[in-house]
PDB file of C-alpha atoms in Angstrom:
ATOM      1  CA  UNK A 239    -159.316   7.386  40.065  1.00 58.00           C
ATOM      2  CA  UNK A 240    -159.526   7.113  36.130  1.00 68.00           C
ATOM      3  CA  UNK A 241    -163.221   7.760  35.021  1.00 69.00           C
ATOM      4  CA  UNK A 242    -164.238   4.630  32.604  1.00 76.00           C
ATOM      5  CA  UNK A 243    -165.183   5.833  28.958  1.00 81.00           C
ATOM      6  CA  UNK A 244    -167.798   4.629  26.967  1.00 88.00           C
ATOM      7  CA  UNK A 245    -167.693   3.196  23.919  1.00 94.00           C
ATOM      8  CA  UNK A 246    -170.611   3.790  21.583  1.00 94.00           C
ATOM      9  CA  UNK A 247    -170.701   1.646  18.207  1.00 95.00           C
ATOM     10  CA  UNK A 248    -171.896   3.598  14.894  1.00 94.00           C
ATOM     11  CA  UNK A 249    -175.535   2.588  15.257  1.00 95.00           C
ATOM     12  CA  UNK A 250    -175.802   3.745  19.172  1.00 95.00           C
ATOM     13  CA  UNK A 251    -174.470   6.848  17.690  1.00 94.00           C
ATOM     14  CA  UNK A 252    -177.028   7.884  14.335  1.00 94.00           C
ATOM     15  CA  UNK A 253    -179.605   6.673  17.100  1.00 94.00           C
ATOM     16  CA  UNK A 254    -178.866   9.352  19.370  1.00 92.00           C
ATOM     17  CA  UNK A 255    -178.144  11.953  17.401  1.00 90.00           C
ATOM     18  CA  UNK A 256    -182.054  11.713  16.479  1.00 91.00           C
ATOM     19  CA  UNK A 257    -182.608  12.820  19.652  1.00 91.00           C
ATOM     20  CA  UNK A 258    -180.025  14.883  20.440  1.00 88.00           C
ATOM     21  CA  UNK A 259    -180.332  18.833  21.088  1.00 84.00           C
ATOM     22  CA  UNK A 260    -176.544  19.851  20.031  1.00 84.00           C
ATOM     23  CA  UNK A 261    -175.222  18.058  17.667  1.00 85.00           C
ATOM     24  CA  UNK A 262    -171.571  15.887  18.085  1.00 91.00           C
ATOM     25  CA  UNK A 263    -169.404  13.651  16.220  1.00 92.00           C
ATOM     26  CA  UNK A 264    -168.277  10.144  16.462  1.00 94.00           C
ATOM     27  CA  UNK A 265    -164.761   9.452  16.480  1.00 94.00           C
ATOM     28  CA  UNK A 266    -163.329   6.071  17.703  1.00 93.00           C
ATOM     29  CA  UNK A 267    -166.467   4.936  19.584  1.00 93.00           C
ATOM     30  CA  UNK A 268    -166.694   8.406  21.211  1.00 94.00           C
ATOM     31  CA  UNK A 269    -169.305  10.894  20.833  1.00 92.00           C
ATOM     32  CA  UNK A 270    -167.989  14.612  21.259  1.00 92.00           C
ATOM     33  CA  UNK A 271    -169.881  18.013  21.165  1.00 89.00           C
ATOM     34  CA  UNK A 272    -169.348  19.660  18.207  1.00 86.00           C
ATOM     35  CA  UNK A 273    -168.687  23.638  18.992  1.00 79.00           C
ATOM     36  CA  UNK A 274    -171.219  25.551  17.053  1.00 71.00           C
ATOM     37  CA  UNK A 275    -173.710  28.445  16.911  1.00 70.00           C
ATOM     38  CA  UNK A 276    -177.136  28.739  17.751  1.00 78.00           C
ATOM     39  CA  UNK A 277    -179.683  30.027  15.513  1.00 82.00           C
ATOM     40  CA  UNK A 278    -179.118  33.600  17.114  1.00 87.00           C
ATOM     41  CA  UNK A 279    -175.067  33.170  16.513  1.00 86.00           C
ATOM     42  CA  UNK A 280    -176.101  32.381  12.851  1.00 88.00           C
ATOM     43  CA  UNK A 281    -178.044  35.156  12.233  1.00 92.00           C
ATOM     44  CA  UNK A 282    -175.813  37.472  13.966  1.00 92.00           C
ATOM     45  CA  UNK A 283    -172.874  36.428  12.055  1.00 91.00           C
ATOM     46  CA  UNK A 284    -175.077  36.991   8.900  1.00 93.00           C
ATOM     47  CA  UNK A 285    -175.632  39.954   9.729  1.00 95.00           C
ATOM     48  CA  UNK A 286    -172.183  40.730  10.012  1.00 95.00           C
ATOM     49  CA  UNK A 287    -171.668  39.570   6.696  1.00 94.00           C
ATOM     50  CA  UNK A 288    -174.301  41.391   4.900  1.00 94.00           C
ATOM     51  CA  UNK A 289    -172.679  44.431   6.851  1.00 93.00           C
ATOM     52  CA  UNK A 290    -169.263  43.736   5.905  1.00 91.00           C
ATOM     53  CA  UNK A 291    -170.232  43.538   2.122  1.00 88.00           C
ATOM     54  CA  UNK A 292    -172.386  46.691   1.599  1.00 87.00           C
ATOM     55  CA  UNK A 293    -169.984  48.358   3.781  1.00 84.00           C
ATOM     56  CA  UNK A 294    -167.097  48.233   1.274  1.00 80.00           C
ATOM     57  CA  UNK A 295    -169.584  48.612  -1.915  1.00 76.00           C
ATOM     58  CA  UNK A 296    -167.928  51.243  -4.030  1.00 74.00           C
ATOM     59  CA  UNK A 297    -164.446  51.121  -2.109  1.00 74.00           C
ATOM     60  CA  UNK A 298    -161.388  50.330  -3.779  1.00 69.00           C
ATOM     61  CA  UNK A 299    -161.801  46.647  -2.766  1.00 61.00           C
ATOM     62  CA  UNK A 300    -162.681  43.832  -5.097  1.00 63.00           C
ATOM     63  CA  UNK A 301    -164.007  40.703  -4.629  1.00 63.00           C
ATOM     64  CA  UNK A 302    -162.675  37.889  -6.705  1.00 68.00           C
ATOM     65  CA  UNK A 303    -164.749  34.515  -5.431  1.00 61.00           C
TER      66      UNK A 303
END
C-alpha cells in the first residue's frame, strides 16, 4: 500500500511556514524539513570557531579570506 502525497501549492506553503517550528523547503508541491541547528548547535559551533581561530593566533598559519 503506496501512502498518497500531498501536494501543497506556493501559497499553502509561505502560510505555513508562519507557523511552523522548524523550518522546510518547498520543492515540487512538497514541503521537506530542512536539517539544521538549534540555537544551542549555533552557539556551540561558534564557539568552535572562535576556538579554532585564537587557537592558531601566532602559528605559522595564515588566513587569506
Amino acid at each position: 500500500m503506496q501512502a498518497t502525497q500531498i501536494r501543497y501549492s506556493a501559497e499553502e506553503y509561505l502560510e505555513r511556514e508562519k507557523t511552523a517550528e522548524f523550518r522546510s523547503e518547498y520543492r515540487d508541491g512538497k514541503i521537506i524539513p530542512m536539517t539544521g541547528g538549534t540555537v544551542n548547535h549555533n552557539r556551540i559551533f561558534g564557539n568552535f570557531c572562535a576556538t579554532l581561530k585564537y587557537g592558531i593566533k601566532g602559528l605559522c598559519c595564515t588566513n587569506r579570506a
